[in-house]
Coordinates of C-alpha atoms in Angstrom, one line a residue:
Chain A
M1 CA 81.5 41.7 24.7
V2 CA 85.3 41.0 24.6
R3 CA 86.2 37.8 22.7
N4 CA 89.8 38.5 21.9
P5 CA 91.7 35.9 24.2
K6 CA 94.7 38.3 24.5
L7 CA 92.2 41.2 25.9
I8 CA 90.5 38.9 28.2
A9 CA 93.9 37.8 29.5
V10 CA 94.9 41.4 30.4
L11 CA 91.4 42.7 31.4
H12 CA 90.0 39.8 33.5
N13 CA 92.8 37.8 34.7
P14 CA 92.8 38.2 38.4
I15 CA 96.7 37.6 38.6
A16 CA 97.1 40.2 35.7
I17 CA 95.0 42.7 37.5
A18 CA 96.8 42.3 40.9
E19 CA 100.2 42.5 39.3
S20 CA 99.2 45.6 37.3
I21 CA 97.8 47.3 40.4
Q22 CA 100.8 46.5 42.6
Q23 CA 103.3 47.7 39.9
R24 CA 101.4 51.1 39.7
K25 CA 101.3 51.4 43.5
R26 CA 105.2 51.0 43.5
W27 CA 105.5 53.6 41.0
E28 CA 103.1 55.8 43.1
Q29 CA 105.2 55.1 46.3
F30 CA 108.5 55.9 44.4
F31 CA 106.8 59.3 43.3
I32 CA 105.6 60.1 47.0
L33 CA 109.2 59.5 47.9
L34 CA 110.8 61.6 45.1
G35 CA 108.1 64.4 46.2
W36 CA 109.2 64.1 49.9
F37 CA 113.0 64.4 48.9
S38 CA 112.1 67.5 46.8
L39 CA 110.2 68.9 49.6
L40 CA 113.3 68.2 52.0
V41 CA 115.8 69.8 49.9
A42 CA 113.8 72.9 49.6
L43 CA 112.9 73.0 53.5
L44 CA 116.5 72.1 54.4
T45 CA 117.8 75.0 52.7
L46 CA 115.5 77.4 54.2
V47 CA 116.0 75.8 57.7
V48 CA 119.9 75.8 57.4
L49 CA 119.9 79.6 56.2
V50 CA 117.5 80.6 59.0
A51 CA 119.4 78.7 61.7
D52 CA 122.7 80.0 60.6
L53 CA 121.4 83.6 60.7
L54 CA 119.9 83.0 64.0
I55 CA 123.0 81.5 65.7
R56 CA 125.2 84.1 64.5
G57 CA 122.9 86.9 65.4
W58 CA 121.6 85.5 68.4
P59 CA 123.7 87.7 70.9
L60 CA 122.4 90.9 69.5
L61 CA 118.6 89.9 69.1
N62 CA 117.1 92.0 71.8
L63 CA 115.1 95.3 72.2
K64 CA 118.3 97.7 72.3
F65 CA 119.3 96.3 68.9
L66 CA 115.8 97.0 67.6
L67 CA 115.8 100.5 69.1
S68 CA 119.3 101.9 68.5
P69 CA 120.3 103.9 65.6
P70 CA 123.5 102.8 63.7
S71 CA 126.9 103.5 65.1
S72 CA 130.4 103.1 64.2
D73 CA 130.7 100.7 67.5
P74 CA 129.3 97.4 66.4
E75 CA 128.1 96.9 70.1
E76 CA 126.1 100.0 70.0
A77 CA 124.8 99.7 66.4
G78 CA 121.2 99.2 66.0
I79 CA 118.7 98.9 63.1
L80 CA 116.0 101.4 64.5
T81 CA 116.1 103.7 61.3
A82 CA 116.5 100.6 59.1
W83 CA 113.1 98.8 60.0
V84 CA 111.3 102.1 60.3
G85 CA 112.6 103.0 56.9
S86 CA 111.6 99.6 55.5
L87 CA 108.2 100.0 56.9
L88 CA 107.4 103.3 55.6
V89 CA 108.8 102.5 52.1
I90 CA 106.6 99.5 52.0
L91 CA 103.6 101.5 53.3
V92 CA 104.1 103.9 50.4
T93 CA 104.5 101.1 47.8
I94 CA 101.3 99.4 48.9
V95 CA 99.3 102.8 48.7
V96 CA 100.7 103.4 45.3
A97 CA 100.7 100.0 43.9
V98 CA 97.6 98.5 44.9
P99 CA 95.0 100.8 43.6
L100 CA 96.9 101.4 40.3
G101 CA 97.6 97.7 39.9
I102 CA 93.9 96.7 40.6
G103 CA 92.5 99.5 38.6
A104 CA 94.7 98.8 35.6
G105 CA 93.9 94.9 35.8
I106 CA 90.2 95.6 36.0
Y107 CA 90.3 98.1 33.0
L108 CA 92.4 95.6 31.0
E109 CA 90.5 92.6 31.8
E110 CA 86.8 94.0 31.8
Y111 CA 86.7 97.2 29.7
A112 CA 89.6 97.5 27.2
P113 CA 88.6 96.6 23.6
K114 CA 89.9 93.3 22.7
N115 CA 92.3 94.2 19.7
W116 CA 95.9 94.1 18.9
L117 CA 96.7 96.9 21.2
L118 CA 95.5 95.1 24.1
D119 CA 97.6 92.2 23.1
F120 CA 100.7 94.4 22.8
I121 CA 100.1 95.9 26.2
E122 CA 99.6 92.6 27.8
I123 CA 102.8 91.1 26.4
N124 CA 104.7 94.1 27.5
I125 CA 103.2 94.1 31.0
T126 CA 104.2 90.5 31.2
N127 CA 107.6 91.4 30.1
L128 CA 107.8 94.3 32.5
A129 CA 107.7 91.8 35.5
G130 CA 110.8 90.2 34.4
V131 CA 113.0 93.7 34.1
P132 CA 115.8 93.5 36.5
S133 CA 115.0 95.9 39.3
I134 CA 118.1 97.9 38.8
I135 CA 116.8 99.3 35.7
Y136 CA 113.7 100.6 37.6
G137 CA 116.4 102.2 39.7
L138 CA 117.8 103.9 36.8
L139 CA 114.3 105.0 35.8
A140 CA 113.4 106.4 39.3
L141 CA 116.7 108.3 39.3
G142 CA 115.8 110.0 36.2
F143 CA 112.3 110.6 36.8
F144 CA 111.3 110.7 40.4
V145 CA 114.8 112.2 41.6
Y146 CA 115.9 114.6 38.6
I147 CA 112.7 115.5 36.9
L148 CA 110.2 115.7 39.8
K149 CA 113.0 116.7 42.1
W150 CA 111.6 114.2 44.9
G151 CA 115.2 113.8 46.1
E152 CA 116.4 111.0 47.7
S153 CA 113.3 110.4 49.9
I154 CA 111.0 107.8 51.3
L155 CA 108.4 108.8 48.6
T156 CA 110.7 108.4 45.8
A157 CA 111.6 105.0 47.2
G158 CA 108.0 103.7 47.7
C159 CA 107.2 105.0 44.1
T160 CA 110.2 103.1 42.6
L161 CA 109.3 99.9 44.4
A162 CA 105.5 100.3 43.3
L163 CA 106.7 100.4 39.9
L164 CA 108.6 97.4 40.2
I165 CA 105.8 95.3 41.8
L166 CA 102.9 97.0 39.5
P167 CA 103.1 94.4 36.8
V168 CA 102.8 91.4 39.1
V169 CA 99.7 92.9 40.6
I170 CA 98.1 93.7 37.4
V171 CA 98.7 90.1 36.1
T172 CA 97.5 88.4 39.0
T173 CA 94.3 90.8 39.2
R174 CA 93.5 89.8 35.5
E175 CA 94.0 86.2 36.2
S176 CA 91.8 86.2 39.2
L177 CA 89.2 88.0 37.4
R178 CA 89.1 85.8 34.6
A179 CA 88.8 82.7 37.0
I180 CA 85.3 83.9 38.0
P181 CA 82.9 81.6 36.4
V182 CA 81.0 83.3 33.4
G183 CA 77.7 82.1 35.2
I184 CA 78.3 84.5 38.1
R185 CA 78.6 87.5 35.7
E186 CA 75.6 86.4 33.6
G187 CA 73.6 86.1 37.0
A188 CA 74.5 89.7 37.9
Y189 CA 73.6 91.0 34.4
S190 CA 70.3 89.3 34.4
V191 CA 68.9 91.2 37.3
G192 CA 69.9 94.4 35.5
A193 CA 73.2 95.2 37.0
S194 CA 75.5 97.6 34.9
R195 CA 79.0 96.1 34.0
W196 CA 80.5 98.3 36.8
Q197 CA 78.1 96.9 39.5
T198 CA 78.7 93.3 38.3
I199 CA 82.5 94.0 38.6
F200 CA 82.2 96.0 42.0
D201 CA 79.5 93.8 43.6
H202 CA 80.6 90.4 42.3
V203 CA 83.7 89.7 40.2
L204 CA 86.1 91.8 42.3
P205 CA 85.0 90.7 45.9
Y206 CA 85.0 87.1 44.7
S207 CA 88.6 87.3 43.1
M208 CA 90.1 89.0 46.1
G209 CA 91.8 85.9 47.2
G210 CA 93.7 85.6 44.1
I211 CA 94.4 89.3 43.9
L212 CA 95.8 89.2 47.3
T213 CA 98.1 86.4 46.5
G214 CA 99.6 88.8 43.9
I215 CA 100.0 91.6 46.2
I216 CA 101.6 89.3 48.6
V217 CA 104.2 88.0 46.0
G218 CA 104.9 91.7 45.1
I219 CA 105.4 93.0 48.6
S220 CA 107.6 90.2 49.8
R221 CA 109.7 91.1 46.7
A222 CA 109.8 94.8 47.3
I223 CA 110.7 94.3 51.1
G224 CA 114.0 92.6 50.2
E225 CA 114.9 94.9 47.2
T226 CA 118.3 96.7 47.5
A227 CA 119.6 97.5 44.1
P228 CA 117.2 100.2 42.9
L229 CA 117.2 101.8 46.2
I230 CA 120.8 102.3 46.2
T231 CA 120.6 103.6 42.7
I232 CA 118.2 106.2 43.9
G233 CA 120.5 107.4 46.6
A234 CA 119.4 105.6 49.6
L235 CA 121.5 106.4 52.5
T236 CA 123.8 103.5 54.2
F237 CA 124.1 105.4 57.6
I238 CA 121.6 107.4 59.0
T239 CA 121.0 107.9 62.6
F240 CA 117.9 109.9 62.8
L241 CA 114.2 108.9 62.3
P242 CA 112.0 110.7 59.7
E243 CA 109.3 113.2 61.1
A244 CA 106.4 111.7 62.9
P245 CA 103.2 111.4 61.0
I246 CA 101.0 112.6 64.0
K247 CA 101.7 115.7 65.7
G248 CA 100.8 117.6 68.9
E249 CA 99.4 120.7 67.3
F250 CA 96.9 121.4 64.4
P251 CA 96.6 120.0 61.8
Y252 CA 97.9 116.8 63.7
I253 CA 98.9 115.0 60.8
S254 CA 102.1 115.5 58.8
F255 CA 103.4 114.2 55.7
N256 CA 106.8 115.6 56.0
W257 CA 108.2 112.0 56.6
L258 CA 107.7 111.5 52.9
W259 CA 110.5 113.7 52.1
S260 CA 113.1 112.3 54.6
P261 CA 116.1 110.5 53.7
F262 CA 115.9 106.9 54.8
T263 CA 117.6 103.6 54.7
V264 CA 116.1 100.1 54.7
L265 CA 117.0 96.7 56.0
P266 CA 118.8 94.9 53.4
I267 CA 120.9 98.0 52.7
Q268 CA 121.9 98.3 56.2
M269 CA 122.8 94.8 56.1
F270 CA 124.8 95.2 53.0
N271 CA 126.5 98.0 54.6
W272 CA 127.6 96.0 57.7
V273 CA 128.6 93.1 55.7
S274 CA 131.0 94.9 53.7
R275 CA 132.8 96.5 56.6
P276 CA 136.2 95.1 57.6
Q277 CA 135.5 94.7 61.3
E278 CA 134.5 90.9 62.0
A279 CA 131.9 92.4 64.7
F280 CA 129.5 93.8 62.2
Q281 CA 129.2 90.5 60.7
I282 CA 127.0 89.7 63.7
N283 CA 124.8 92.8 63.4
S284 CA 124.3 91.9 59.9
A285 CA 122.9 88.4 60.7
A286 CA 120.9 89.9 63.5
A287 CA 119.4 92.4 60.8
G288 CA 118.9 89.4 58.7
V289 CA 116.7 87.7 61.3
V290 CA 114.7 90.9 61.6
L291 CA 114.2 91.3 58.0
L292 CA 113.0 87.8 57.6
V293 CA 110.6 88.4 60.6
L294 CA 109.3 91.3 58.8
T295 CA 108.7 89.6 55.7
L296 CA 107.0 86.7 57.5
L297 CA 104.8 89.1 59.2
V298 CA 103.7 90.8 56.2
N299 CA 103.1 87.6 54.4
S300 CA 101.1 85.9 57.1
T301 CA 98.8 89.0 57.4
A302 CA 98.2 88.7 53.8
I303 CA 97.8 85.0 53.7
Y304 CA 95.3 85.3 56.6
L305 CA 93.3 87.9 54.6
R306 CA 93.3 85.6 51.6
Y307 CA 92.1 82.6 53.8
R308 CA 89.2 84.8 55.0
F309 CA 88.2 85.7 51.4
R310 CA 88.6 82.0 50.3
K311 CA 86.6 80.6 53.0
S312 CA 83.7 83.1 52.7
I313 CA 83.4 82.3 49.2
K314 CA 82.8 79.0 47.2
F315 CA 81.3 78.2 44.0
Chain B
M1 CA 67.6 48.4 19.0
V2 CA 66.0 45.4 20.7
K3 CA 62.2 45.3 20.1
P4 CA 60.1 45.3 23.2
T5 CA 58.5 41.9 22.4
E6 CA 61.9 40.3 22.0
E7 CA 63.2 41.8 25.2
A8 CA 60.1 40.4 27.3
V9 CA 60.9 37.2 26.0
V10 CA 64.5 37.3 26.9
T11 CA 63.5 38.4 30.5
Q12 CA 61.3 35.5 31.0
Q13 CA 63.7 33.1 29.7
E14 CA 66.9 34.1 31.7
P15 CA 66.7 33.7 35.5
L16 CA 67.8 37.0 37.4
R17 CA 71.3 36.9 38.5
K18 CA 72.6 39.3 41.3
L19 CA 75.9 40.8 40.2
A20 CA 76.0 43.2 43.4
E21 CA 74.1 43.7 46.5
V22 CA 74.3 46.7 48.8
R23 CA 74.0 45.7 52.4
D24 CA 73.3 48.0 55.3
L25 CA 75.1 50.8 53.9
N26 CA 75.7 54.0 55.7
F27 CA 77.7 56.9 54.0
Y28 CA 78.9 60.0 55.8
Y29 CA 80.1 63.3 54.5
G30 CA 82.3 64.2 57.8
R31 CA 79.6 64.1 60.4
T32 CA 76.6 64.5 57.8
Q33 CA 74.8 61.4 57.1
A34 CA 74.0 61.0 53.5
L35 CA 72.8 57.4 53.2
K36 CA 71.1 55.6 55.7
N37 CA 71.0 51.8 55.9
I38 CA 70.5 51.0 52.3
N39 CA 69.9 47.6 51.1
M40 CA 69.2 46.6 47.5
P41 CA 70.3 44.1 44.7
I42 CA 71.7 45.0 41.4
Y43 CA 70.9 42.6 38.9
E44 CA 73.1 41.4 36.1
K45 CA 72.6 42.9 32.6
K46 CA 69.8 45.2 33.9
V47 CA 69.3 48.8 34.1
T48 CA 68.7 50.0 37.6
A49 CA 67.4 53.4 38.1
L50 CA 67.9 55.6 41.1
I51 CA 65.2 58.2 41.4
G52 CA 64.5 60.7 43.9
P53 CA 64.3 64.5 44.6
S54 CA 67.4 66.7 44.8
G55 CA 69.6 66.0 47.6
C56 CA 68.2 62.4 48.3
G57 CA 71.5 60.8 48.1
K58 CA 70.9 58.9 44.7
T59 CA 74.3 60.3 43.3
T60 CA 76.0 59.6 46.5
L61 CA 74.9 55.9 46.5
L62 CA 76.1 55.8 42.8
R63 CA 79.5 57.2 43.6
C64 CA 80.0 54.6 46.4
F65 CA 80.0 51.6 43.7
N66 CA 83.2 53.1 42.2
R67 CA 84.6 54.4 45.5
M68 CA 84.7 58.2 44.0
H69 CA 84.2 59.3 47.6
D70 CA 87.7 58.0 48.4
L71 CA 89.0 61.0 46.5
Y72 CA 88.0 63.5 49.2
P73 CA 89.1 63.5 52.7
G74 CA 86.4 63.0 55.7
N75 CA 84.2 60.7 53.7
R76 CA 83.3 57.5 55.3
Y77 CA 81.5 54.3 54.4
E78 CA 79.7 51.6 56.7
G79 CA 78.3 48.3 55.7
Q80 CA 79.0 46.2 52.3
I81 CA 78.5 46.4 48.7
L82 CA 79.2 43.0 47.6
L83 CA 80.4 42.4 43.9
G84 CA 80.5 39.2 41.9
V85 CA 78.2 36.4 41.2
D86 CA 79.9 33.3 42.4
Q87 CA 82.4 34.9 45.1
P88 CA 81.1 38.0 46.1
R89 CA 83.4 40.6 47.5
N90 CA 82.8 43.8 49.6
L91 CA 84.0 46.4 47.3
L92 CA 84.2 48.8 50.0
E93 CA 87.2 46.9 51.3
M94 CA 89.0 46.3 47.9
D95 CA 91.5 48.4 46.4
P96 CA 89.9 51.4 44.8
I97 CA 91.7 51.0 41.6
E98 CA 90.7 47.3 41.4
V99 CA 87.1 48.4 42.0
R100 CA 87.4 51.2 39.2
M101 CA 88.9 48.6 36.9
Q102 CA 85.5 46.6 36.9
I103 CA 83.1 49.4 37.5
G104 CA 83.2 52.4 35.0
M105 CA 81.4 55.8 35.3
V106 CA 79.9 58.3 32.9
F107 CA 79.2 61.8 34.3
Q108 CA 76.6 64.2 34.3
K109 CA 78.6 66.6 32.0
P110 CA 80.5 65.0 29.3
N111 CA 84.4 65.1 30.6
P112 CA 86.4 63.9 27.7
F113 CA 90.2 64.4 28.1
P114 CA 91.7 67.3 26.0
K115 CA 93.5 64.7 24.0
S116 CA 92.5 62.8 20.7
I117 CA 89.4 60.7 20.4
Y118 CA 91.7 57.5 20.0
E119 CA 93.7 58.3 23.3
N120 CA 90.6 59.4 25.1
I121 CA 89.3 55.5 24.8
A122 CA 92.8 53.9 24.6
Y123 CA 93.6 55.6 28.0
G124 CA 92.0 52.9 30.2
L125 CA 94.0 50.2 28.8
R126 CA 97.1 52.3 28.9
V127 CA 96.9 52.9 32.6
R128 CA 97.2 49.1 32.9
G129 CA 100.2 49.0 30.8
I130 CA 98.8 47.8 27.5
K131 CA 100.9 49.2 24.6
D132 CA 100.3 46.7 22.0
R133 CA 99.0 48.8 19.0
A134 CA 96.7 46.1 17.4
L135 CA 95.0 45.4 20.6
L136 CA 94.3 49.2 21.3
D137 CA 93.2 49.6 17.9
E138 CA 91.0 46.6 18.2
V139 CA 89.5 48.2 21.5
V140 CA 89.0 51.6 20.3
E141 CA 87.0 50.4 17.3
R142 CA 84.8 48.2 19.3
S143 CA 84.2 50.6 22.1
L144 CA 83.3 53.2 19.6
R145 CA 81.1 50.9 17.5
N146 CA 79.2 50.0 20.9
A147 CA 78.8 53.5 21.7
A148 CA 77.2 54.2 18.2
L149 CA 80.0 56.7 17.5
W150 CA 82.3 54.7 15.2
D151 CA 80.5 55.8 11.9
E152 CA 80.8 59.6 13.0
V153 CA 84.3 59.8 13.9
K154 CA 86.2 56.8 12.2
D155 CA 88.2 59.4 9.8
R156 CA 89.0 61.5 12.6
L157 CA 90.2 59.6 15.4
K158 CA 93.3 61.9 15.8
E159 CA 91.1 64.9 16.4
P160 CA 90.6 66.1 19.9
G161 CA 87.6 64.7 21.9
T162 CA 86.6 68.2 22.8
S163 CA 86.0 69.2 19.3
L164 CA 82.8 66.9 19.3
S165 CA 79.3 67.9 20.0
G166 CA 77.8 67.6 23.3
G167 CA 76.0 64.5 22.7
Q168 CA 79.0 62.8 20.7
Q169 CA 81.2 63.8 23.8
Q170 CA 78.8 62.0 26.1
R171 CA 78.9 58.7 23.8
L172 CA 82.9 59.2 23.6
C173 CA 82.7 59.0 27.4
I174 CA 80.6 55.9 27.3
A175 CA 83.0 54.3 25.0
R176 CA 85.9 55.4 27.2
A177 CA 83.9 53.4 30.0
L178 CA 83.3 50.6 27.7
A179 CA 86.8 50.1 26.5
T180 CA 88.0 48.4 29.7
D181 CA 85.0 45.8 29.5
P182 CA 83.6 46.8 32.9
E183 CA 81.0 44.6 34.7
I184 CA 79.0 47.5 35.8
I185 CA 78.8 51.2 34.1
L186 CA 77.5 53.8 36.3
F187 CA 75.5 56.8 34.8
D188 CA 75.2 60.0 36.7
E189 CA 72.2 62.0 34.9
P190 CA 73.9 61.4 31.6
T191 CA 71.6 63.3 29.5
S192 CA 70.8 66.2 31.9
A193 CA 73.4 68.5 29.8
L194 CA 72.3 67.2 26.6
D195 CA 69.6 68.3 24.0
P196 CA 66.4 66.1 23.4
I197 CA 67.9 64.5 20.3
A198 CA 71.4 63.6 22.0
T199 CA 69.2 62.4 24.9
V200 CA 67.4 60.1 22.8
S201 CA 70.4 58.6 21.4
I202 CA 72.0 58.1 24.7
E203 CA 69.0 56.4 26.0
N204 CA 68.8 54.1 23.0
L205 CA 72.6 53.4 23.5
I206 CA 71.7 52.4 27.3
V207 CA 69.1 50.2 26.3
E208 CA 71.3 48.3 23.8
L209 CA 74.2 48.1 26.2
K210 CA 72.5 46.0 28.9
E211 CA 72.8 43.1 26.6
Q212 CA 76.5 43.3 27.5
V213 CA 77.0 45.2 30.8
T214 CA 75.2 45.9 34.0
I215 CA 74.0 49.5 34.2
L216 CA 73.1 51.8 37.1
I217 CA 71.7 55.3 36.3
V218 CA 70.7 58.0 38.3
T219 CA 68.2 60.2 36.7
H220 CA 65.7 63.2 37.4
N221 CA 63.8 62.3 34.4
L222 CA 61.0 59.9 35.3
Q223 CA 60.2 59.1 31.9
Q224 CA 63.7 58.2 31.2
A225 CA 63.6 55.9 34.1
I226 CA 60.5 54.2 32.6
R227 CA 62.2 54.1 29.2
V228 CA 65.5 52.6 30.2
S229 CA 65.3 50.7 33.3
Q230 CA 64.0 47.2 34.5
F231 CA 64.3 47.9 38.2
T232 CA 63.9 51.3 40.1
A233 CA 65.0 52.4 43.6
F234 CA 63.3 55.4 44.8
M235 CA 65.3 57.5 47.4
Y236 CA 64.1 60.1 49.8
L237 CA 66.4 62.0 52.5
G238 CA 69.1 59.4 52.3
E239 CA 67.0 56.5 52.7
L240 CA 65.8 53.9 50.2
V241 CA 62.1 54.2 50.3
E242 CA 61.1 51.5 47.9
Y243 CA 62.7 49.2 45.3
N244 CA 61.1 46.9 42.8
D245 CA 60.9 46.5 39.1
T246 CA 60.3 49.6 37.3
M247 CA 56.6 48.9 36.1
S248 CA 55.6 48.3 39.7
I249 CA 57.2 51.3 41.1
F250 CA 55.3 53.4 38.7
T251 CA 52.0 51.8 38.3
K252 CA 51.5 50.3 41.8
P253 CA 53.8 51.8 44.3
V254 CA 53.5 50.5 48.0
E255 CA 54.8 53.6 49.6
Q256 CA 52.9 56.9 49.9
K257 CA 56.0 58.8 49.4
T258 CA 56.8 56.9 46.0
A259 CA 53.4 57.4 44.9
D260 CA 53.3 61.0 45.5
Y261 CA 56.9 61.3 43.6
V262 CA 56.1 59.2 40.5
S263 CA 52.8 61.1 40.0
G264 CA 54.4 64.6 40.3
R265 CA 52.9 65.7 43.6
F266 CA 56.3 66.6 44.9
G267 CA 60.1 66.8 44.2

């Protein structure tokens, strides 16, 4: 029982209680306003950026722009080779980075013996995520282009970007695996599952939502990368498409496109912006809109997938 | 601990006073109705136990008392829970913060903050803007003494609350609830995560605490209800089947469902 009158005054005096609540509510209101303001700054920046691109690029945003190769005449120039290049490079990036990243993440989290070496590797993977992308470009130039002699190809570019996003995929894979409650693992082991079965049947599927988030972040970064691709020698002016992957005659499928020279959207934009003619600025803005839409499409697919995974799994 | 004989005398001498009363309470999780037309009194400085099989709504009812359901979207109350002896107010229409300043809660799993033992207890006062060190010291000591934890932790108040054993953590949570001198403390299966020895100490504590505070406890353990409570409410499928003093519920229940449950025939 409280007897101290000072305490009774603050704990049980209705006026003090009402005042205390009111004061705290005011703070809450203040922070809600502050939150709104922060959100507004972030959103407004985005809206202004997109609106600016849209307004300037509007006259060019049509099918012809999408389906024409670049040209020295700004009216005729399009982004066909650029967006096809972007898509193909990202495709290679995904195919390379996702299995490697998830595999490495699973090994490090579930199988690797917990010792100083693991700590050392862990620290370095985290550091790798922060290495500037141009460094990866230099590595790729030395390794893929000069040693493996893959040339300035889509394969080289895809692998370079894969290296770039690999650390992000590995780190988020590990974090998602770690977030699965111990009870789930123990439940699986308790009915006689092996470690691999526990991981493959339970831990991995349940953590897919988190892993996909890592992949989204990685891909969004890769899609806009320019520096490492310029380093490995991406072309800035290319008028022909890579060879189609599907053919009319046997064996119907071809991987020759992997060896094609290429350009990507950000490089195409960069090329146009740096030209003296005013007209190319419009092309650049329009290409910017397309790049944004492309990023958005990739992201929303991934977000949808993540939503599906999250919805079906609840602990 | 109060001896049973003394307790019986006290019960006879002091008239029962209603501190709270549930009136026609319905509760909905979205479209699912979890509580159906609940009516029951809560007597001052008594322990009221809520029993019933899993999913019967006893925890849902308990959490109505300190408006925990307000934290999640889609929950809806209908009806009244009146709080106060002289001028009862419907706590479902009060500010949730004000409600929680008067009704504390102890959860199923001990949930101390990852802060020092001292700060765990002082926090309830700090959120009200109390900074006076002497006052905080006094409250921390009183609460820990009331929670029968003082002797065990008085030399290590600066250590993290999470470093205590499970039973000690739960007593720390009880001390945290006591610190603000609430009218009612809600216990949601407070011993289901504890070993038998820690359980005994928490049960003893509850019996002692009812001298100063009204207690509402959800329990799966029927023996525990008998040991600690004076009144018992038996719930089934969201309805209050039977409410009476604990002895009557367990020895001469009126409803067949209650008889089946307390004799272990189902649930």
